[in-house]
CSV table of C-alpha atoms in Angstrom, one decimal:
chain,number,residue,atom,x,y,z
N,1,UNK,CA,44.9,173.7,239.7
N,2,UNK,CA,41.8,175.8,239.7
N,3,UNK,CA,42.5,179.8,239.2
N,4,UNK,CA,43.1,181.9,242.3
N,5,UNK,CA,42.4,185.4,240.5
N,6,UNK,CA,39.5,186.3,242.8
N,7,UNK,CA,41.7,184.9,245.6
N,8,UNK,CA,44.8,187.1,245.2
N,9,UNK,CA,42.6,189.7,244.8
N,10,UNK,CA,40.3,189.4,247.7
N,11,UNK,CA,43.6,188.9,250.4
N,12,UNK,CA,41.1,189.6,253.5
N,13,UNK,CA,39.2,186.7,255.1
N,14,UNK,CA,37.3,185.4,257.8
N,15,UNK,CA,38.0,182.6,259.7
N,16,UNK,CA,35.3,180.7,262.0
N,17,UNK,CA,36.0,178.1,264.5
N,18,UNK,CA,32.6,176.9,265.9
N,19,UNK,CA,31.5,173.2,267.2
N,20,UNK,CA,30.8,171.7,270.5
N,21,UNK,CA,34.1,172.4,271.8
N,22,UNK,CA,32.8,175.9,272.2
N,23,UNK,CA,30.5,174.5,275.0
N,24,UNK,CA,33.6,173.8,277.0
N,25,UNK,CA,35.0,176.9,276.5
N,26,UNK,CA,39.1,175.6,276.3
N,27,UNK,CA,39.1,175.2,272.3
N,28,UNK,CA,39.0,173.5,269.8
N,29,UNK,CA,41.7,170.8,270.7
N,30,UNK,CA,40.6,170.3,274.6
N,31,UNK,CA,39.3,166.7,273.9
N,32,UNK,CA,42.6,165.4,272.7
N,33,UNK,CA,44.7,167.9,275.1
N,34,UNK,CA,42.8,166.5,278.2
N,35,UNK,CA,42.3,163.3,277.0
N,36,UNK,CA,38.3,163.7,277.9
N,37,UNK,CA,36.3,160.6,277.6
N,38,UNK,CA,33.6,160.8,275.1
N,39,UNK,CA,30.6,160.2,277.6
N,40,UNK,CA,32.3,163.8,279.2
N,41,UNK,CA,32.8,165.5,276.5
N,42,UNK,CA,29.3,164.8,274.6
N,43,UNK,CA,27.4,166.2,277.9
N,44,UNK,CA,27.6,169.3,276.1
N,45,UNK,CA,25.6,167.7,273.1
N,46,UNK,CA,22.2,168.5,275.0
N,47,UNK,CA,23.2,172.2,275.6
N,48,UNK,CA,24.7,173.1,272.1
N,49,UNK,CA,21.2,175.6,271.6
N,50,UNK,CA,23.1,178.2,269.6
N,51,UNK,CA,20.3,180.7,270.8
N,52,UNK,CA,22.5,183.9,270.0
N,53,UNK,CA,23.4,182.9,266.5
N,54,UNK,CA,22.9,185.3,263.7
N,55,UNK,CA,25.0,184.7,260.5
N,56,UNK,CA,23.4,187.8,259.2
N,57,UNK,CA,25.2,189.6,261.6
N,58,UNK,CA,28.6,187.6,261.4
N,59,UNK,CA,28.3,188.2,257.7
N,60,UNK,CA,27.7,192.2,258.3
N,61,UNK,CA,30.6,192.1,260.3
N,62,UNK,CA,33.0,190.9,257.9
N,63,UNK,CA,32.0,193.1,255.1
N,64,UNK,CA,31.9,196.2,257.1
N,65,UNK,CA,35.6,195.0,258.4
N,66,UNK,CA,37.0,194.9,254.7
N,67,UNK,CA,36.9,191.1,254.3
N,68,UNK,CA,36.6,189.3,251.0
N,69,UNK,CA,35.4,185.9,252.0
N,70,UNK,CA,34.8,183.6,255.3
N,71,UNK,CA,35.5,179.8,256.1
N,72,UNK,CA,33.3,178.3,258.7
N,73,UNK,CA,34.3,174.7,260.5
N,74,UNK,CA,31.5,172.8,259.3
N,75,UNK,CA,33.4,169.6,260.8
N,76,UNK,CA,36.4,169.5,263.1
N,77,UNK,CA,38.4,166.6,264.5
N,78,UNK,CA,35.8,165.8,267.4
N,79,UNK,CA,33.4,164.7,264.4
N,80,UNK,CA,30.4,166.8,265.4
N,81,UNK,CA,28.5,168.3,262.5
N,82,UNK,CA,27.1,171.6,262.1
N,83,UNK,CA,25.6,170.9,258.8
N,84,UNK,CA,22.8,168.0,258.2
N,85,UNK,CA,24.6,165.2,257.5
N,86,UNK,CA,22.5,161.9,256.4
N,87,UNK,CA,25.7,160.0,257.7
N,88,UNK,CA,25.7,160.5,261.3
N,89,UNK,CA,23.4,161.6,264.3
N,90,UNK,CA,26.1,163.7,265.8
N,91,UNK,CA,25.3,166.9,264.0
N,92,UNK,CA,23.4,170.3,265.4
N,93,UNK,CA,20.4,169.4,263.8
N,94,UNK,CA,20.0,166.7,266.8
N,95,UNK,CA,21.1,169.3,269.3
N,96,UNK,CA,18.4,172.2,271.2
N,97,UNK,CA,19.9,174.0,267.8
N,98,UNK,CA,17.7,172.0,265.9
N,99,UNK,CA,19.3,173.8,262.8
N,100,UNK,CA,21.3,173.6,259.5
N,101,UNK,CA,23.8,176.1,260.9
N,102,UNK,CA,26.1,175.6,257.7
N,103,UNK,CA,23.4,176.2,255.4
N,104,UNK,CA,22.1,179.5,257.2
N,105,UNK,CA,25.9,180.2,257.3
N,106,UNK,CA,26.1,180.1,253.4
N,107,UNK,CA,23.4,182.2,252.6
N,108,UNK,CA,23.6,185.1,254.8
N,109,UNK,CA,27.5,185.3,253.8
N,110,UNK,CA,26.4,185.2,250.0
N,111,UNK,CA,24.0,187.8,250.7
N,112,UNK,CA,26.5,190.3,251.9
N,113,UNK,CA,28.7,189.5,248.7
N,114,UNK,CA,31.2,187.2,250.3
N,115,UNK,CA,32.6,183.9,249.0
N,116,UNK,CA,31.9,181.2,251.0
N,117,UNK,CA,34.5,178.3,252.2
N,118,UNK,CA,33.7,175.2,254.2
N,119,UNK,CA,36.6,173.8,256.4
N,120,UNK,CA,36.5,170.1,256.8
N,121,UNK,CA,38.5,168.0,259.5
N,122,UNK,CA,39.9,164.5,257.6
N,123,UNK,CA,40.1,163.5,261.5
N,124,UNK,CA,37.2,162.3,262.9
N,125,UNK,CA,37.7,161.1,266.8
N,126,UNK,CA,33.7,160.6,267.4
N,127,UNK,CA,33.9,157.7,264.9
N,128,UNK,CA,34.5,154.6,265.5
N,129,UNK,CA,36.3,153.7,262.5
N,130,UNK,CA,38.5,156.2,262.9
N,131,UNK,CA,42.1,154.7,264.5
N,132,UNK,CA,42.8,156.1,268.7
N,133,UNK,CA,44.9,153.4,270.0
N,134,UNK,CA,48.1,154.4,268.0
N,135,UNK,CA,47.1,157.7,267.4
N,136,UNK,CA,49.4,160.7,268.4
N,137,UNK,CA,46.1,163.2,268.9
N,138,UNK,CA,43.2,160.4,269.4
N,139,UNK,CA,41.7,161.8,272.8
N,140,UNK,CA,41.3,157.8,273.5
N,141,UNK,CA,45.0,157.3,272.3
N,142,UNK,CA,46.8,154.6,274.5
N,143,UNK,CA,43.2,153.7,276.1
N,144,UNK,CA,42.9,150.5,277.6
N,145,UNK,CA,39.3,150.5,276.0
N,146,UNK,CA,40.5,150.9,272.8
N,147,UNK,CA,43.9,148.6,273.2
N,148,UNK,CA,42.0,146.0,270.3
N,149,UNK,CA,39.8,148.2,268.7
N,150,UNK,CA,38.5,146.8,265.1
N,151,UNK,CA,39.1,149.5,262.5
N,152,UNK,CA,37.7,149.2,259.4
N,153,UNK,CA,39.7,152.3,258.0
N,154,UNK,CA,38.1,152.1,254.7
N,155,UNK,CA,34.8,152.5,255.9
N,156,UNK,CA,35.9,155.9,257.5
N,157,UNK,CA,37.2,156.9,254.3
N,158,UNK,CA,33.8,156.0,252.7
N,159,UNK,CA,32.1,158.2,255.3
N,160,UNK,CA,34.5,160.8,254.8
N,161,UNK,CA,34.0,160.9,250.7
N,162,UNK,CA,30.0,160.8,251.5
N,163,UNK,CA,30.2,164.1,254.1
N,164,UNK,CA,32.5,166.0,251.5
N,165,UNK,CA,30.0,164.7,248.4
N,166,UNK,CA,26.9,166.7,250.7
N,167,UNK,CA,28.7,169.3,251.2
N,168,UNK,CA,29.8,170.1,247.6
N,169,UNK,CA,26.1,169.1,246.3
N,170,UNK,CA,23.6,170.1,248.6
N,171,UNK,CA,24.8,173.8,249.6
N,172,UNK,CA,25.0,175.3,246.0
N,173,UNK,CA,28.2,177.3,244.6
N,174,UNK,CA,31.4,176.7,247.3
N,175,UNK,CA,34.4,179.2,246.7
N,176,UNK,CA,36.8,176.9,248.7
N,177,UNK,CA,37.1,173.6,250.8
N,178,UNK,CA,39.9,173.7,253.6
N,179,UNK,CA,40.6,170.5,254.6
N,180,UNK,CA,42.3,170.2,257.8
N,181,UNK,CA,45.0,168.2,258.3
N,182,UNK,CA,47.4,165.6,257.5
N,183,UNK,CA,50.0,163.7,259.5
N,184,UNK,CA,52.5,160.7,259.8
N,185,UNK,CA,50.3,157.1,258.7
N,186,UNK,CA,47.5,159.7,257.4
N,187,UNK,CA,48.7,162.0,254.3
N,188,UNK,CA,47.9,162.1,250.6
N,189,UNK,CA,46.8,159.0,249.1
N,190,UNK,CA,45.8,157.3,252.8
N,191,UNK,CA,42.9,159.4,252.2
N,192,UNK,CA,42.0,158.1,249.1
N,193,UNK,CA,42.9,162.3,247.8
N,194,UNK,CA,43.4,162.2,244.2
N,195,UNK,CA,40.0,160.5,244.2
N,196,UNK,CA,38.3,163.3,246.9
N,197,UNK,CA,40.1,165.8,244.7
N,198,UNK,CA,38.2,164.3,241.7
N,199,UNK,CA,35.3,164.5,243.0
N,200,UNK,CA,35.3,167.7,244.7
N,201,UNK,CA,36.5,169.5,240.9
N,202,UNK,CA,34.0,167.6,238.9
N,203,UNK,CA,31.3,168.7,241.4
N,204,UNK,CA,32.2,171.9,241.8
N,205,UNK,CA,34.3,173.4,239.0
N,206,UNK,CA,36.6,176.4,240.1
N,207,UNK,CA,36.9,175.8,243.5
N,208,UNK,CA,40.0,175.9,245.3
N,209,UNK,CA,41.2,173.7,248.0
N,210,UNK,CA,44.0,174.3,250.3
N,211,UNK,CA,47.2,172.1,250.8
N,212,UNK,CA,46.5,170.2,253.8
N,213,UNK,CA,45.6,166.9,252.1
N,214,UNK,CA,49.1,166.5,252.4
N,215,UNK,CA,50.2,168.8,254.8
N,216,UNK,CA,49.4,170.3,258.2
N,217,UNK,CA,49.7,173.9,260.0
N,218,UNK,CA,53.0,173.3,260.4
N,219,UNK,CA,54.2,172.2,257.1
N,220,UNK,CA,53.5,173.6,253.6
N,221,UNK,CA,53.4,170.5,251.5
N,222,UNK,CA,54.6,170.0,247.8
N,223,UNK,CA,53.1,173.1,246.4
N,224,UNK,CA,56.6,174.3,247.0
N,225,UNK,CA,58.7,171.6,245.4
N,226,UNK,CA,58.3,172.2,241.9
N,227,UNK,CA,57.0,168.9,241.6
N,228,UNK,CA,53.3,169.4,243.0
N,229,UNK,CA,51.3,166.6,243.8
N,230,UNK,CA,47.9,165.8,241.9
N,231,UNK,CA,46.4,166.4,245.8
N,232,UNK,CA,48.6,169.2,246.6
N,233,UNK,CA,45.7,172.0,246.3
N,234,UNK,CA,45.5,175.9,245.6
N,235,UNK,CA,47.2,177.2,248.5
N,236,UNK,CA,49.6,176.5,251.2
N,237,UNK,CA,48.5,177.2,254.5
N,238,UNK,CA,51.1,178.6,256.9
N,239,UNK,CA,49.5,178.8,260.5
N,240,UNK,CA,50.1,181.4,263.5
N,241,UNK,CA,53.1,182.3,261.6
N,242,UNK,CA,53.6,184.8,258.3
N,243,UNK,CA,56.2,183.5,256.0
N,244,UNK,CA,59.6,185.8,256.4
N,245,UNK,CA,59.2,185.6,252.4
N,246,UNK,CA,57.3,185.2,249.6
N,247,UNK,CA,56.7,182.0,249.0
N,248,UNK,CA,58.1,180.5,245.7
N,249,UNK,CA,59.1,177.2,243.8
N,250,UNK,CA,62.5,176.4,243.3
N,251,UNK,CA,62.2,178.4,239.5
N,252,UNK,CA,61.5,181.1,241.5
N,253,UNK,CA,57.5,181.3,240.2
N,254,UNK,CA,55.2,182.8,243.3
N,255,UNK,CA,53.3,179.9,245.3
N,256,UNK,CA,49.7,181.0,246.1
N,257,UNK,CA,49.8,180.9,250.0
N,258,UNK,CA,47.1,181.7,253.1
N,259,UNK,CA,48.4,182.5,256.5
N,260,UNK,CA,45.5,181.5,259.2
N,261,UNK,CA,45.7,183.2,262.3
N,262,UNK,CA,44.2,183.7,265.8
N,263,UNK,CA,42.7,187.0,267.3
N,264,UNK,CA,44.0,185.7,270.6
N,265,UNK,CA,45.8,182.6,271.4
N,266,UNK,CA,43.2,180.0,269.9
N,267,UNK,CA,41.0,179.0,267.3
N,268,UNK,CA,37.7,177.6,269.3
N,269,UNK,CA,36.2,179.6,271.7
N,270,UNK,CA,38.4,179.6,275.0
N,271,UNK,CA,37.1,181.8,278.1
N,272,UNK,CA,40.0,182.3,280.0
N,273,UNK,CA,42.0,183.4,276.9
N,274,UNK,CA,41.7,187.5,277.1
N,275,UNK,CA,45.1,187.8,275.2
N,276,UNK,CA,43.7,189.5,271.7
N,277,UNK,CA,45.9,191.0,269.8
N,278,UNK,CA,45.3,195.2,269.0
N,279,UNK,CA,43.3,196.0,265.9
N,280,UNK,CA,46.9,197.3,265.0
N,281,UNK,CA,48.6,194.4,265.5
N,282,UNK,CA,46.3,192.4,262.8
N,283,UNK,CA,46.5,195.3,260.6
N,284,UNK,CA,50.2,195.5,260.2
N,285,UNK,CA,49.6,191.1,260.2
N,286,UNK,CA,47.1,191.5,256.8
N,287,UNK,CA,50.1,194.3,255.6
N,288,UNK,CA,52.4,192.0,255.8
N,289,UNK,CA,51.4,188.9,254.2
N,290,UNK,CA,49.7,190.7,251.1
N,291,UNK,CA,53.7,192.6,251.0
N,292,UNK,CA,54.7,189.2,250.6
N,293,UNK,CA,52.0,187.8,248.2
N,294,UNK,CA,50.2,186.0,250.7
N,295,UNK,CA,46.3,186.3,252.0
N,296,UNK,CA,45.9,186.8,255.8
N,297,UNK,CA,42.7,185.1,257.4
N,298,UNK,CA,42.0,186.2,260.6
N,299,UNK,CA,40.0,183.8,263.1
N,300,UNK,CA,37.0,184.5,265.4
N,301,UNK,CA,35.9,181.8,267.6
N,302,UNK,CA,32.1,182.2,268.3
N,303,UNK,CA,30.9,180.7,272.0
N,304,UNK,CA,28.6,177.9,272.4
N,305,UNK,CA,25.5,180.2,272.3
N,306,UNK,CA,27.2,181.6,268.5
N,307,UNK,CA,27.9,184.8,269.8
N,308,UNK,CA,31.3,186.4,268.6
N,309,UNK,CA,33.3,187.7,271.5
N,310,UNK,CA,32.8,191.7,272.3
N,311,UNK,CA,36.7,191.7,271.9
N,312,UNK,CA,36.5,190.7,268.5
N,313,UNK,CA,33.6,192.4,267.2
N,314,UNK,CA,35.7,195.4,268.4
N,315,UNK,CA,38.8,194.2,266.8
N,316,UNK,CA,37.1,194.3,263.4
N,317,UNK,CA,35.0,197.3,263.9
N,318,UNK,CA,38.5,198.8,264.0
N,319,UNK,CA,40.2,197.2,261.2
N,320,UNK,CA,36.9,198.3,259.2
N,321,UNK,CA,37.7,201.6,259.5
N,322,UNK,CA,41.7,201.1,258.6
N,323,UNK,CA,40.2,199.5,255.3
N,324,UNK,CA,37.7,202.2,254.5
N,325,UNK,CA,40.7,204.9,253.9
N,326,UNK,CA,43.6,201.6,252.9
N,327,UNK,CA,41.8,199.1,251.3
N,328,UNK,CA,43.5,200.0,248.2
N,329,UNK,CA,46.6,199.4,249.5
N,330,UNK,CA,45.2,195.8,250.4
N,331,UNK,CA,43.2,194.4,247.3
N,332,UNK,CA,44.3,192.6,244.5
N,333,UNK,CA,48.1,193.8,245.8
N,334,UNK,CA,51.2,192.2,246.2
N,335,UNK,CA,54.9,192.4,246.6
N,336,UNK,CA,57.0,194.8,245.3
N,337,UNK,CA,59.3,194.2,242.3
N,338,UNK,CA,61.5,195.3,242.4
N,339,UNK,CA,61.8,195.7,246.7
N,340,UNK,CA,61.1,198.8,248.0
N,341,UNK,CA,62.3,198.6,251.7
N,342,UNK,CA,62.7,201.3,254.9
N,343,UNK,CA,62.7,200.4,258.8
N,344,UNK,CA,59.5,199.3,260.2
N,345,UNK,CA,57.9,199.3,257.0
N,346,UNK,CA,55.9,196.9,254.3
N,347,UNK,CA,55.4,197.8,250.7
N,348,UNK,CA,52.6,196.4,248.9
N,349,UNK,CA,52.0,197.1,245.1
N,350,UNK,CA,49.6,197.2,242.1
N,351,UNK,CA,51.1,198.0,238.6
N,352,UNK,CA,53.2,200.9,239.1
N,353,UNK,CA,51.7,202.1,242.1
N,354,UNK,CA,53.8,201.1,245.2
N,355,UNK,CA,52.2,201.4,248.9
N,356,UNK,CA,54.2,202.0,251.8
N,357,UNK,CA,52.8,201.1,255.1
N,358,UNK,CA,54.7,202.9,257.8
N,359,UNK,CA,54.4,201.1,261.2
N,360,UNK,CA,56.8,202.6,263.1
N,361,UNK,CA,57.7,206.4,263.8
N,362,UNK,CA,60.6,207.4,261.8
N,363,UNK,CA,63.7,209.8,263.3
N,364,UNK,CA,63.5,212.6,260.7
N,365,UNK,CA,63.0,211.7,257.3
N,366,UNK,CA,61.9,208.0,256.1
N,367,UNK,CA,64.6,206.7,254.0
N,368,UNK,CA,63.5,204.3,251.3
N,369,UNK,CA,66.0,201.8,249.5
N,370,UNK,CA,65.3,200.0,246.1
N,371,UNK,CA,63.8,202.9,244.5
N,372,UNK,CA,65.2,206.2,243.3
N,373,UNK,CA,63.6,210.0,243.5
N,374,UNK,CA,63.3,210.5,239.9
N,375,UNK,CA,61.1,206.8,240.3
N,376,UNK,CA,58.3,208.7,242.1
N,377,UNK,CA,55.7,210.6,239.7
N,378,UNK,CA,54.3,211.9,243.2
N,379,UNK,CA,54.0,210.7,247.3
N,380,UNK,CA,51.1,211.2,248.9
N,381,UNK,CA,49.4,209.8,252.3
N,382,UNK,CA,46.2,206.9,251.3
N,383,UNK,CA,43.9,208.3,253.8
N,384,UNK,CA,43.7,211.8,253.0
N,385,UNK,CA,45.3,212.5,249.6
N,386,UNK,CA,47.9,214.7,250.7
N,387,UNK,CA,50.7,215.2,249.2
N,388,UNK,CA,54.3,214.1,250.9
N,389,UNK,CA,57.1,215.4,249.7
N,390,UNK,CA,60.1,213.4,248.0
N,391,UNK,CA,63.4,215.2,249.7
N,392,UNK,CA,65.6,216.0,246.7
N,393,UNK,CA,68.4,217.7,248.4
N,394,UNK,CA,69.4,219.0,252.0
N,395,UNK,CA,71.4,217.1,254.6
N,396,UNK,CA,69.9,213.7,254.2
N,397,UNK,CA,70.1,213.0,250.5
N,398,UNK,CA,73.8,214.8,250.5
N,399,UNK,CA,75.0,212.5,253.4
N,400,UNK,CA,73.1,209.2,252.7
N,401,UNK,CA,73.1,208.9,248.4
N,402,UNK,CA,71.7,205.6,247.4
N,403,UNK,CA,68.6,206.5,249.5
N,404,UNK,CA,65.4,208.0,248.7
N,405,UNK,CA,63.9,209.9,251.6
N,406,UNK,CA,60.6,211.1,252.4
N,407,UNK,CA,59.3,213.5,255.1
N,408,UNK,CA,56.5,212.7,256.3
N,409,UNK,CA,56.1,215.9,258.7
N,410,UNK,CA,55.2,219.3,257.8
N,411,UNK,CA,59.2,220.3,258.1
N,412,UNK,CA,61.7,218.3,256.9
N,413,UNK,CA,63.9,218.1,260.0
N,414,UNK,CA,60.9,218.0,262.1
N,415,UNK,CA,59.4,214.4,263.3
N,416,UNK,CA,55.8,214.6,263.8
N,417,UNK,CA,53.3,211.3,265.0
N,418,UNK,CA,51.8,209.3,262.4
N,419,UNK,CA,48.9,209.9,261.2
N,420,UNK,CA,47.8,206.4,261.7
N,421,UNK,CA,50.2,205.1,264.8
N,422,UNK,CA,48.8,201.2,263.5
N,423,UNK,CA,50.0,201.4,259.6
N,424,UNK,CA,50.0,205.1,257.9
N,425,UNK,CA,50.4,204.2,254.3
N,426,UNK,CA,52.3,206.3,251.6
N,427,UNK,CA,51.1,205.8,248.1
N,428,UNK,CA,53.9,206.1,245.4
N,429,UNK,CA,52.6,206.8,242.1
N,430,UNK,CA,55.6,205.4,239.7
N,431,UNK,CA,57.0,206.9,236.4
């Protein structure tokens, strides 16, 4: 396993769905959830122009929202490239784009600072190597044209290797690989993986790869048995969902763990789906996974024209400003050990420093469990610096012993808003 230090400490990415599914505007999975035929669906080949595409600007964006690093689909399961593969014509450098988009991806995100992941689909339904008559997602699946199709699964496999060998040599320094994703008939070693994952290492040390050579968005593979296999990656990948706990092996040791999730309700770009969560709401998301140990990283799915959505450039512009005054409540955190727990709240720590992200308006006093008064060396709110005060006596600590209570208003029977209705943090300084 390579070393996740930079990962733990970064906890703030970017995720970026982008191919030609973005032409059709119903995401990233509308070829196999439609079953479209492939003349259809590659109609939008000679549109994909990418005419508002500025990775300098994506990259700006990211920074300026607090995040650490960014992961761009530079293949997903339709097969169409947005890097110049020598393996195949269906890549953007034969579309209007005309254009390396992964390369011009790479170095405007390394410009701004960030490291730079490549997400790569083991699926592949544009080839014809690649098994749709049995297939549970193969857009062709049950097809009458493919009923005696003439595999020669090895020959994918060989294509696959070759794409992920480009990648990792002709694109300089890669931080990560996420490989996406595994399933019944195609898991682990039916990708030839301890050999991809020999490869990928020897060709670019200290990279870290993600669990799905074995696992999908809905499992977490065998990072979590104690008994990891040699393909079993960096990270587990939980997705659309945060893990109700830290993730952990069975000796209790903390697993390294990524929780991908949407803005709105998909991935690719999708034009009837106006249901994007608040700035808030991913605020208190990226709170509670680092409370938990975990990284959070957020998607954006950029239309066929690779412009981001004005609802999302909104959504970080906000969360950029949240990180300007919290970020240290954020990076290179954790969970706190031991617990520190009150009602509608997440505590993240640093050495003996303990944040407390409040998310929900206390009646009266906030009461803390799992940590004592004489604990605190002094309270005070992250934004601003001022000081809260750690109740020592009156009616709450006489009534309620066993609970350490702060108040967070100017009187300590009074309740006052939040400062931050999204996630006010409290930053306990520990003896």
């Amino acid at each position: 396993m390579a070393d996740t230090q930079w990962f733990r400490q970064a906890r703030f990415g970017l995720f970026l769905h982008w191919g030609l599914y973005a032409a059709h505007a119903r995401g990233e999975w509308y070829a196999s959830m439609e079953r479209v035929p492939p003349e259809e669906y590659d109609r939008a080949f000679g549109a994909f122009d990418a005419a508002d595409y500025d990775p300098r600007a994506w990259a700006r964006m990211a920074r300026q929202a607090g995040m650490k690093y960014a992961v761009l689909t530079a293949k997903h399961h339709e097969g169409f490239c947005l890097f110049d593969s020598a393996y195949t014509d269906y890549k953007a450098t034969n579309t209007p784009a005309g254009r390396d988009l992964v390369r011009e991806y790479l170095e405007a995100f390394r410009a701004e600072g960030l490291r730079v992941g490549l997400y790569y689909s083991l699926v592949d339904w544009h080839h014809p190597d690649y098994p749709a008559y049995a297939d549970p997602f193969h857009p062709l699946r049950g097809s009458e044209a493919r009923r005696r199709e003439q595999c020669d699964f090895e020959r994918y496999l060989a294509y696959l290797h070759a794409q992920v060998r480009e990648l990792c040599t002709g694109y300089g320094k890669l931080d990560l690989l996420w490989f996406d994703f595994s399933y019944e008939g195609h898991t682990g070693e039916d990708w030839h993986a301890r050999e991809l994952v020999e490869m990928v290492r020897a060709l670019q040390p200290g990279i870290l790869l993600n669990s799905r050579l074995e696992a999908s968005g809905g499992s977490l593979g065998s990072l979590l048995s104690g008994r990891p296999t040699p393909w079993a990656g960096d990270f587990a990948t939980p997705e659309q969902i945060v893990p109700p706990a830290p993730l952990a092996g069975p000796d209790g040791a903390p697993v390294c763990w990524e929780a991908c999730q949407t803005m709105n309700n998909s991935f690719g770009y999708t034009e009837a789906d106006h249901a994007y969560k608040s700035a808030g709401v991913c605020i208190r998301q990226l709170a509670d996974c680092v409370s938990k140990g975990g990284n959070y990283l957020l998607n954006v799915g950029p239309n066929a024209r690779g412009a981001l959505p004005a609802p999302a450039q909104e959504i970080l512009r906000e969360i950029g400003a949240w990180m300007r005054c919290n970020g240290e409540s954020i990076y290179g955190c954790g969970a706190a050990d031991p617990a520190v727990s009150a009602f509608g709240c997440r505590a993240t720590a640093k050495g003996k420093t303990v944040y407390l992200h409040v998310m929900q308006q206390p009646v009266g006093p906030l009461a803390l469990g799992g940590i004592a008064p004489e604990q605190i060396r002094r309270a005070s709110l992250l934004y601003s610096g001022s000081q809260v005060e750690v109740l020592q006596e009156g009616w709450a600590a006489a009534n309620y012993p066993g609970y350490t209570f702060l108040s967070l208003a100017a009187r300590a029977n009074e309740t006052q808003p939040l400062p931050d209705a999204a996630d006010t943090v409290v930053k306990l300084e520990l003896r």
